[in-house]
Amino acid sequence: MKKIYFDNAATTPIRKEVIDAIIESMETDFGNPSSSHSFGRTAKNSLEISRKQIAKQFNISSQEIIFTSGATEANNWILNSAITNLGVKRIITSKIEHHAVLHAVQKLENEHHIQIDYVNVNPDGSIDLAHLVKLLQQNLPTLVSLMHVNNETGVVLDLEKTARICEQHKVFFHSDTVQSVGKTTIDLSKIQLHFLAASAHKFHGPKGIGFAFVRKGLAMNALIVGGEQEKGLRAGTEPIHNIMGMAKALEISKTLHESEMAFVSELKKHCIQKLFEAFPKMKINGNENCFYNILNVMLPLSIDKTSLLLFNLDIKGIAVSRGSACQSGSPKPSHVLAQMLSGDDLLLPSLRISFSHFNTFDEIDYFVSVLQSI
Ligand code: PLP
């Protein structure tokens, strides 16, 4: 059976070159980077080269990159440190953040009794920046945490504009950039972000590795204590093979960015066109500026078809993701769509289809024909 993977916002297939780099590293860099002998020094050298390669892509210094197990860890650490080390008394975020931010913020609210404010979300899924400005009128030491690209809808936040607002109000700005790193250029010498979080498996790298960017001069508490790794901020022997794989994945993404973005944008355009031909009453959840690899659509299907939609696609070999309630047996609506759609629309099936350069136009045609036959 044909297998089609349209769930690249969840995770991406690893590039062959990245797998090769990981294998090579496991063979040649098995030393512990903290050891002083030649094996350790070789591993340490590879580690620092990877850090430099990654930092270069963001126009920052390598000391500003701290390796973590992924973005969940990086987000948790940044939010936590802002409270315990930077004197932040309030976090402003939105209800459409990934749970890696939302649940971390709720935990901080319970444990540290800080103030949490949520910026309004517009019906098209964008953040109401005028409301952010209004919230910032209250003069409190604040961290603003807003994601760059929403993982469910692909709606994009204007990072530069948001950073300018934060700068004007002298507050910290953190962005969960998991869906955009490796898929777009983020020049941190131009954008006044204080923190960002990224994860390699979202840009065709390995799982279990990511990083936090922490702007120079910001004192953080140790995420995990133990050895002196990562300047004592994140103890534990570094997974060199994963870090080298991540650096390789980011480097290739950068080199091929223009051509892959053009191709994936065409795939998305084709998918929208085919879906509208098949379902003229379909609606797109989001706006015209949504990120080029994520498409979230609301399908005009009856309730009886809704409940088993993902299951029926899966048995035909097609992997997409749930966008709203009552699919695959989940009783909970998407917390993102719940902020954007009416109660009636939430009952309709919404699907997130997310592409990569590994997909083809034929796969889209097959997917639409299967959807029509359900
Ligand atoms: N933030 C966003 C926007 C995501 O899409 C994800 C992954 O689904 C995460 C955070 C968590 O990343 P990780 O699984 O690497 O910790």
Tab-separated table of C-alpha atoms and ligand atoms in Angstrom:
chain	number	residue	atom	x	y	z
A	1	MET	CA	0.000	0.000	0.000
A	2	LYS	CA	1.087	3.542	-0.780
A	3	LYS	CA	2.132	5.379	2.410
A	4	ILE	CA	1.775	9.147	2.457
A	5	TYR	CA	3.175	11.355	5.190
A	6	PHE	CA	1.467	14.730	5.505
A	7	ASP	CA	2.267	15.313	9.178
A	8	ASN	CA	5.520	17.251	8.942
A	9	ALA	CA	4.476	19.710	11.643
A	10	ALA	CA	4.507	16.777	14.079
A	11	THR	CA	7.903	15.532	13.004
A	12	THR	CA	9.917	15.188	9.804
A	13	PRO	CA	11.762	12.314	8.156
A	14	ILE	CA	15.523	12.539	8.748
A	15	ARG	CA	17.595	13.444	5.701
A	16	LYS	CA	19.946	10.716	4.458
A	17	GLU	CA	22.951	13.082	4.769
A	18	VAL	CA	22.007	13.719	8.396
A	19	ILE	CA	21.828	9.989	9.143
A	20	ASP	CA	25.269	9.594	7.543
A	21	ALA	CA	26.654	12.447	9.670
A	22	ILE	CA	25.196	10.861	12.817
A	23	ILE	CA	26.689	7.450	12.024
A	24	GLU	CA	30.068	8.989	11.267
A	25	SER	CA	29.988	10.907	14.516
A	26	MET	CA	29.096	7.773	16.493
A	27	GLU	CA	32.106	6.046	14.965
A	28	THR	CA	34.632	8.849	15.339
A	29	ASP	CA	33.395	11.055	18.178
A	30	PHE	CA	32.530	8.538	20.866
A	31	GLY	CA	34.787	10.195	23.437
A	32	ASN	CA	33.303	12.092	26.347
A	33	PRO	CA	33.726	15.809	25.585
A	34	SER	CA	34.570	16.410	29.261
A	35	SER	CA	37.578	14.028	29.118
A	36	SER	CA	40.950	15.691	28.783
A	37	HIS	CA	42.554	13.003	26.574
A	38	SER	CA	42.574	13.087	22.781
A	39	PHE	CA	39.276	11.170	22.420
A	40	GLY	CA	37.544	13.688	24.655
A	41	ARG	CA	39.187	16.641	22.920
A	42	THR	CA	38.058	15.359	19.505
A	43	ALA	CA	34.479	15.066	20.738
A	44	LYS	CA	34.649	18.489	22.404
A	45	ASN	CA	35.950	19.988	19.182
A	46	SER	CA	33.072	18.497	17.177
A	47	LEU	CA	30.612	19.773	19.772
A	48	GLU	CA	31.910	23.329	19.598
A	49	ILE	CA	32.083	23.315	15.791
A	50	SER	CA	28.408	22.310	15.708
A	51	ARG	CA	27.520	25.066	18.149
A	52	LYS	CA	29.357	27.619	15.974
A	53	GLN	CA	27.640	26.374	12.797
A	54	ILE	CA	24.230	26.727	14.424
A	55	ALA	CA	24.976	30.154	15.925
A	56	LYS	CA	26.197	31.443	12.544
A	57	GLN	CA	22.800	30.810	11.006
A	58	PHE	CA	21.199	33.203	13.486
A	59	ASN	CA	24.036	35.758	13.447
A	60	ILE	CA	24.739	35.262	17.121
A	61	SER	CA	27.691	34.142	19.209
A	62	SER	CA	28.059	30.435	19.919
A	63	GLN	CA	27.935	31.113	23.686
A	64	GLU	CA	24.297	32.045	23.219
A	65	ILE	CA	23.326	28.498	22.198
A	66	ILE	CA	22.570	25.963	24.954
A	67	PHE	CA	21.825	22.418	23.835
A	68	THR	CA	18.748	20.761	25.332
A	69	SER	CA	16.766	17.587	24.684
A	70	GLY	CA	14.317	19.563	22.565
A	71	ALA	CA	12.020	22.528	22.583
A	72	THR	CA	9.817	21.420	25.463
A	73	GLU	CA	12.848	21.472	27.736
A	74	ALA	CA	14.131	24.759	26.317
A	75	ASN	CA	10.739	26.462	26.719
A	76	ASN	CA	10.313	25.194	30.289
A	77	TRP	CA	13.802	26.304	31.254
A	78	ILE	CA	13.503	29.781	29.751
A	79	LEU	CA	10.126	30.478	31.358
A	80	ASN	CA	11.286	29.135	34.693
A	81	SER	CA	14.523	31.111	34.689
A	82	ALA	CA	12.743	34.318	33.775
A	83	ILE	CA	10.814	34.026	37.056
A	84	THR	CA	13.559	32.747	39.318
A	85	ASN	CA	16.519	34.691	37.933
A	86	LEU	CA	15.373	37.706	35.980
A	87	GLY	CA	12.787	39.041	38.407
A	88	VAL	CA	9.845	38.593	36.039
A	89	LYS	CA	6.512	38.982	37.841
A	90	ARG	CA	4.187	38.538	34.906
A	91	ILE	CA	4.079	36.419	31.734
A	92	ILE	CA	2.037	37.551	28.774
A	93	THR	CA	1.286	34.724	26.389
A	94	SER	CA	-1.634	33.462	24.275
A	95	LYS	CA	-4.074	30.577	24.529
A	96	ILE	CA	-2.902	29.192	21.181
A	97	GLU	CA	0.650	28.398	22.294
A	98	HIS	CA	1.912	24.811	22.245
A	99	HIS	CA	1.346	22.990	25.543
A	100	ALA	CA	5.120	23.082	26.078
A	101	VAL	CA	4.576	26.777	26.844
A	102	LEU	CA	0.982	26.839	28.077
A	103	HIS	CA	1.382	24.105	30.681
A	104	ALA	CA	4.747	25.480	31.800
A	105	VAL	CA	3.184	28.904	32.312
A	106	GLN	CA	0.254	27.414	34.264
A	107	LYS	CA	2.685	25.529	36.501
A	108	LEU	CA	4.622	28.734	37.181
A	109	GLU	CA	1.382	30.527	37.980
A	110	ASN	CA	0.509	27.868	40.586
A	111	GLU	CA	3.963	27.609	42.086
A	112	HIS	CA	5.162	31.218	42.030
A	113	HIS	CA	1.856	33.102	42.064
A	114	ILE	CA	2.930	35.303	39.185
A	115	GLN	CA	0.439	37.143	37.004
A	116	ILE	CA	-0.469	35.557	33.666
A	117	ASP	CA	-2.179	37.583	30.957
A	118	TYR	CA	-3.389	36.169	27.657
A	119	VAL	CA	-3.288	38.273	24.510
A	120	ASN	CA	-6.464	38.134	22.446
A	121	VAL	CA	-6.484	35.917	19.377
A	122	ASN	CA	-8.237	37.177	16.234
A	123	PRO	CA	-10.719	34.857	14.431
A	124	ASP	CA	-8.080	34.228	11.737
A	125	GLY	CA	-5.718	32.865	14.400
A	126	SER	CA	-3.400	35.868	14.471
A	127	ILE	CA	-2.323	37.598	17.661
A	128	ASP	CA	-3.990	40.919	18.455
A	129	LEU	CA	-0.877	43.079	18.843
A	130	ALA	CA	-2.944	46.149	19.776
A	131	HIS	CA	-4.156	44.153	22.770
A	132	LEU	CA	-0.555	43.258	23.625
A	133	VAL	CA	0.326	46.968	23.682
A	134	LYS	CA	-2.659	47.584	25.949
A	135	LEU	CA	-1.595	44.824	28.345
A	136	LEU	CA	1.900	46.282	28.448
A	137	GLN	CA	0.557	49.569	29.837
A	138	GLN	CA	0.625	47.885	33.242
A	139	ASN	CA	4.118	48.483	34.485
A	140	LEU	CA	5.376	45.123	35.807
A	141	PRO	CA	8.606	43.174	35.133
A	142	THR	CA	7.304	41.076	32.246
A	143	LEU	CA	8.199	38.309	29.829
A	144	VAL	CA	6.180	38.068	26.599
A	145	SER	CA	6.059	34.515	25.219
A	146	LEU	CA	4.504	34.207	21.762
A	147	MET	CA	5.211	31.523	19.199
A	148	HIS	CA	6.510	32.384	15.715
A	149	VAL	CA	4.530	29.902	13.600
A	150	ASN	CA	1.500	28.193	15.079
A	151	ASN	CA	1.928	24.427	14.810
A	152	GLU	CA	-1.766	23.763	14.132
A	153	THR	CA	-2.715	26.542	11.729
A	154	GLY	CA	0.599	27.858	10.400
A	155	VAL	CA	-0.426	31.417	11.314
A	156	VAL	CA	2.722	33.549	11.525
A	157	LEU	CA	3.562	36.144	14.175
A	158	ASP	CA	5.473	39.209	12.971
A	159	LEU	CA	8.561	38.623	15.118
A	160	GLU	CA	10.206	41.954	14.268
A	161	LYS	CA	7.137	43.998	15.099
A	162	THR	CA	6.487	42.095	18.330
A	163	ALA	CA	10.136	42.474	19.345
A	164	ARG	CA	9.909	46.232	18.735
A	165	ILE	CA	6.809	46.469	20.934
A	166	CYS	CA	8.599	44.517	23.676
A	167	GLU	CA	11.691	46.701	23.360
A	168	GLN	CA	9.630	49.906	23.605
A	169	HIS	CA	8.041	48.597	26.796
A	170	LYS	CA	11.338	47.257	28.155
A	171	VAL	CA	10.118	43.693	28.639
A	172	PHE	CA	11.689	40.333	27.773
A	173	PHE	CA	10.575	38.543	24.620
A	174	HIS	CA	10.661	34.756	24.195
A	175	SER	CA	9.441	32.939	21.095
A	176	ASP	CA	8.811	29.246	20.553
A	177	THR	CA	10.257	29.046	17.039
A	178	VAL	CA	9.961	25.284	16.676
A	179	GLN	CA	7.952	25.389	13.447
A	180	SER	CA	10.055	28.057	11.727
A	181	VAL	CA	13.689	27.242	12.580
A	182	GLY	CA	15.210	25.417	9.613
A	183	LYS	CA	12.412	26.647	7.360
A	184	THR	CA	13.026	30.384	7.358
A	185	THR	CA	15.812	32.837	8.209
A	186	ILE	CA	15.801	34.387	11.665
A	187	ASP	CA	18.486	37.048	12.016
A	188	LEU	CA	18.911	37.619	15.738
A	189	SER	CA	21.333	40.488	15.170
A	190	LYS	CA	18.346	42.403	13.776
A	191	ILE	CA	15.472	41.075	15.885
A	192	GLN	CA	15.573	41.948	19.563
A	193	LEU	CA	14.457	38.558	20.843
A	194	HIS	CA	15.846	37.520	24.230
A	195	PHE	CA	15.102	33.806	23.965
A	196	LEU	CA	14.048	31.211	21.455
A	197	ALA	CA	13.525	27.455	21.462
A	198	ALA	CA	14.102	24.985	18.622
A	199	SER	CA	13.967	21.243	18.019
A	200	ALA	CA	15.953	19.277	15.415
A	201	HIS	CA	13.292	16.706	14.530
A	202	LYS	CA	11.144	19.466	13.011
A	203	PHE	CA	13.778	20.235	10.359
A	204	HIS	CA	14.741	16.735	9.212
A	205	GLY	CA	17.132	16.135	12.092
A	206	PRO	CA	17.148	13.618	14.943
A	207	LYS	CA	14.739	13.483	17.875
A	208	GLY	CA	15.780	14.238	21.437
A	209	ILE	CA	17.928	17.245	20.630
A	210	GLY	CA	17.250	20.947	20.364
A	211	PHE	CA	18.542	24.200	21.740
A	212	ALA	CA	17.710	27.370	23.560
A	213	PHE	CA	19.012	30.731	22.417
A	214	VAL	CA	19.691	32.924	25.445
A	215	ARG	CA	20.782	36.483	24.673
A	216	LYS	CA	24.239	37.290	26.066
A	217	GLY	CA	24.218	38.814	29.558
A	218	LEU	CA	21.011	37.164	30.764
A	219	ALA	CA	21.767	35.134	33.875
A	220	MET	CA	19.939	31.819	33.890
A	221	ASN	CA	19.557	29.233	36.615
A	222	ALA	CA	20.813	25.711	36.025
A	223	LEU	CA	18.239	23.564	34.286
A	224	ILE	CA	19.859	20.335	35.471
A	225	VAL	CA	22.690	20.317	38.004
A	226	GLY	CA	25.627	17.956	37.943
A	227	GLY	CA	28.711	18.374	35.783
A	228	GLU	CA	29.979	21.486	34.083
A	229	GLN	CA	28.489	20.772	30.650
A	230	GLU	CA	26.796	23.688	28.851
A	231	LYS	CA	28.510	26.159	31.222
A	232	GLY	CA	26.976	24.288	34.157
A	233	LEU	CA	23.489	25.258	32.971
A	234	ARG	CA	22.496	21.854	31.649
A	235	ALA	CA	24.550	19.080	33.192
A	236	GLY	CA	24.939	15.657	31.587
A	237	THR	CA	27.183	14.186	28.906
A	238	GLU	CA	26.344	15.773	25.579
A	239	PRO	CA	24.842	13.561	22.813
A	240	ILE	CA	27.484	14.540	20.251
A	241	HIS	CA	25.999	12.450	17.431
A	242	ASN	CA	22.607	14.133	17.833
A	243	ILE	CA	24.138	17.602	18.083
A	244	MET	CA	26.204	17.008	14.936
A	245	GLY	CA	23.107	15.646	13.215
A	246	MET	CA	21.179	18.756	14.193
A	247	ALA	CA	23.926	21.073	12.912
A	248	LYS	CA	24.031	19.139	9.631
A	249	ALA	CA	20.230	19.241	9.267
A	250	LEU	CA	20.205	22.994	9.825
A	251	GLU	CA	23.049	23.568	7.396
A	252	ILE	CA	21.329	21.588	4.610
A	253	SER	CA	18.003	23.305	5.304
A	254	LYS	CA	19.734	26.653	4.936
A	255	THR	CA	21.476	25.693	1.677
A	256	LEU	CA	18.316	24.306	0.085
A	257	HIS	CA	15.891	26.718	1.693
A	258	GLU	CA	14.881	28.769	-1.370
A	259	SER	CA	14.256	25.805	-3.671
A	260	GLU	CA	12.532	23.666	-1.035
A	261	MET	CA	10.331	26.529	0.096
A	262	ALA	CA	9.292	27.230	-3.514
A	263	PHE	CA	8.454	23.556	-4.086
A	264	VAL	CA	6.549	23.085	-0.815
A	265	SER	CA	4.600	26.326	-1.419
A	266	GLU	CA	3.492	24.917	-4.786
A	267	LEU	CA	2.437	21.650	-3.120
A	268	LYS	CA	0.309	23.580	-0.639
A	269	LYS	CA	-1.225	25.701	-3.399
A	270	HIS	CA	-2.068	22.572	-5.380
A	271	CYS	CA	-3.621	20.942	-2.325
A	272	ILE	CA	-5.817	23.989	-1.621
A	273	GLN	CA	-6.980	24.060	-5.235
A	274	LYS	CA	-7.762	20.340	-5.352
A	275	LEU	CA	-9.575	20.437	-2.012
A	276	PHE	CA	-11.727	23.383	-3.101
A	277	GLU	CA	-12.609	21.543	-6.328
A	278	ALA	CA	-13.696	18.526	-4.271
A	279	PHE	CA	-15.298	20.456	-1.390
A	280	PRO	CA	-16.407	23.930	-2.557
A	281	LYS	CA	-17.730	24.720	0.937
A	282	MET	CA	-14.409	23.979	2.616
A	283	LYS	CA	-12.878	26.710	4.796
A	284	ILE	CA	-9.252	27.402	5.615
A	285	ASN	CA	-8.551	27.865	9.318
A	286	GLY	CA	-6.063	30.715	9.381
A	287	ASN	CA	-5.254	33.528	6.991
A	288	GLU	CA	-3.512	34.196	3.682
A	289	ASN	CA	-0.152	34.679	5.434
A	290	CYS	CA	-0.023	31.182	6.892
A	291	PHE	CA	3.341	29.439	6.791
A	292	TYR	CA	4.146	27.674	3.545
A	293	ASN	CA	4.136	24.090	4.812
A	294	ILE	CA	1.044	24.023	7.053
A	295	LEU	CA	-2.557	23.916	5.887
A	296	ASN	CA	-5.507	23.607	8.264
A	297	VAL	CA	-8.887	23.064	6.646
A	298	MET	CA	-12.445	22.675	7.878
A	299	LEU	CA	-14.332	20.134	5.787
A	300	PRO	CA	-18.091	20.261	5.203
A	301	LEU	CA	-18.618	16.602	6.166
A	302	SER	CA	-21.434	15.129	8.204
A	303	ILE	CA	-20.922	14.321	11.885
A	304	ASP	CA	-21.050	10.540	11.266
A	305	LYS	CA	-18.077	10.823	8.883
A	306	THR	CA	-16.173	13.097	11.255
A	307	SER	CA	-15.577	10.601	14.024
A	308	LEU	CA	-13.647	8.107	11.910
A	309	LEU	CA	-12.044	10.452	9.407
A	310	LEU	CA	-8.433	10.116	10.578
A	311	PHE	CA	-8.872	6.383	11.034
A	312	ASN	CA	-10.211	6.002	7.485
A	313	LEU	CA	-7.340	8.041	6.055
A	314	ASP	CA	-4.872	6.005	8.090
A	315	ILE	CA	-6.134	2.678	6.768
A	316	LYS	CA	-5.554	4.071	3.283
A	317	GLY	CA	-1.964	4.854	4.311
A	318	ILE	CA	-2.383	8.619	4.703
A	319	ALA	CA	-1.038	10.395	7.791
A	320	VAL	CA	-2.504	13.804	8.577
A	321	SER	CA	-3.333	15.371	11.891
A	322	ARG	CA	-6.450	16.143	13.799
A	323	GLY	CA	-7.586	19.716	13.862
A	324	SER	CA	-10.803	19.617	15.825
A	325	ALA	CA	-13.108	17.619	18.036
A	326	CYS	CA	-14.461	14.111	17.863
A	327	GLN	CA	-11.899	12.658	15.523
A	328	SER	CA	-10.077	9.464	16.383
A	329	GLY	CA	-12.175	9.210	19.496
A	330	SER	CA	-10.750	12.317	21.173
A	331	PRO	CA	-13.507	14.195	22.978
A	332	LYS	CA	-11.452	17.384	23.268
A	333	PRO	CA	-11.472	20.116	20.627
A	334	SER	CA	-8.145	21.600	19.602
A	335	HIS	CA	-7.257	24.338	22.103
A	336	VAL	CA	-6.034	26.439	19.164
A	337	LEU	CA	-9.151	26.135	16.995
A	338	ALA	CA	-11.295	26.638	20.102
A	339	GLN	CA	-9.914	30.202	20.241
A	340	MET	CA	-10.761	30.860	16.595
A	341	LEU	CA	-13.929	29.037	15.573
A	342	SER	CA	-17.601	29.149	16.553
A	343	GLY	CA	-19.113	26.232	18.494
A	344	ASP	CA	-20.821	24.917	15.345
A	345	ASP	CA	-17.648	25.056	13.265
A	346	LEU	CA	-15.752	23.227	15.982
A	347	LEU	CA	-18.059	20.263	15.439
A	348	LEU	CA	-16.972	19.972	11.804
A	349	PRO	CA	-13.831	18.005	11.003
A	350	SER	CA	-10.740	20.136	10.615
A	351	LEU	CA	-7.542	18.572	9.342
A	352	ARG	CA	-3.958	19.760	9.576
A	353	ILE	CA	-1.998	18.806	6.484
A	354	SER	CA	1.700	19.638	6.728
A	355	PHE	CA	4.143	19.146	3.884
A	356	SER	CA	7.844	18.724	3.258
A	357	HIS	CA	10.007	18.554	0.136
A	358	PHE	CA	9.695	14.741	0.310
A	359	ASN	CA	6.006	14.986	-0.733
A	360	THR	CA	4.713	14.957	-4.308
A	361	PHE	CA	1.810	16.374	-6.313
A	362	ASP	CA	0.563	12.817	-6.963
A	363	GLU	CA	0.304	12.197	-3.245
A	364	ILE	CA	-1.968	15.216	-2.935
A	365	ASP	CA	-4.215	14.016	-5.764
A	366	TYR	CA	-4.480	10.591	-4.135
A	367	PHE	CA	-5.229	12.134	-0.719
A	368	VAL	CA	-8.045	14.297	-2.129
A	369	SER	CA	-9.554	11.359	-4.016
A	370	VAL	CA	-9.515	9.229	-0.832
A	371	LEU	CA	-11.078	12.069	1.142
A	372	GLN	CA	-13.859	12.336	-1.450
A	373	SER	CA	-14.552	8.623	-1.256
A	374	ILE	CA	-15.050	8.629	2.527
B	1	PLP	N1	6.515	23.891	20.338
B	1	PLP	C1	5.905	23.662	19.162
B	1	PLP	C2	5.296	24.789	18.424
B	1	PLP	C3	5.853	22.366	18.649
B	1	PLP	O1	5.226	22.136	17.485
B	1	PLP	C4	6.446	21.309	19.382
B	1	PLP	C5	6.365	19.921	18.893
B	1	PLP	O2	5.311	19.415	18.592
B	1	PLP	C6	7.091	21.621	20.590
B	1	PLP	C7	7.103	22.913	21.034
B	1	PLP	C8	7.767	20.558	21.410
B	1	PLP	O3	8.961	20.168	20.812
B	1	PLP	P1	9.760	18.868	21.317
B	1	PLP	O4	8.854	17.714	21.102
B	1	PLP	O5	10.972	18.804	20.504
B	1	PLP	O6	10.078	19.066	22.743
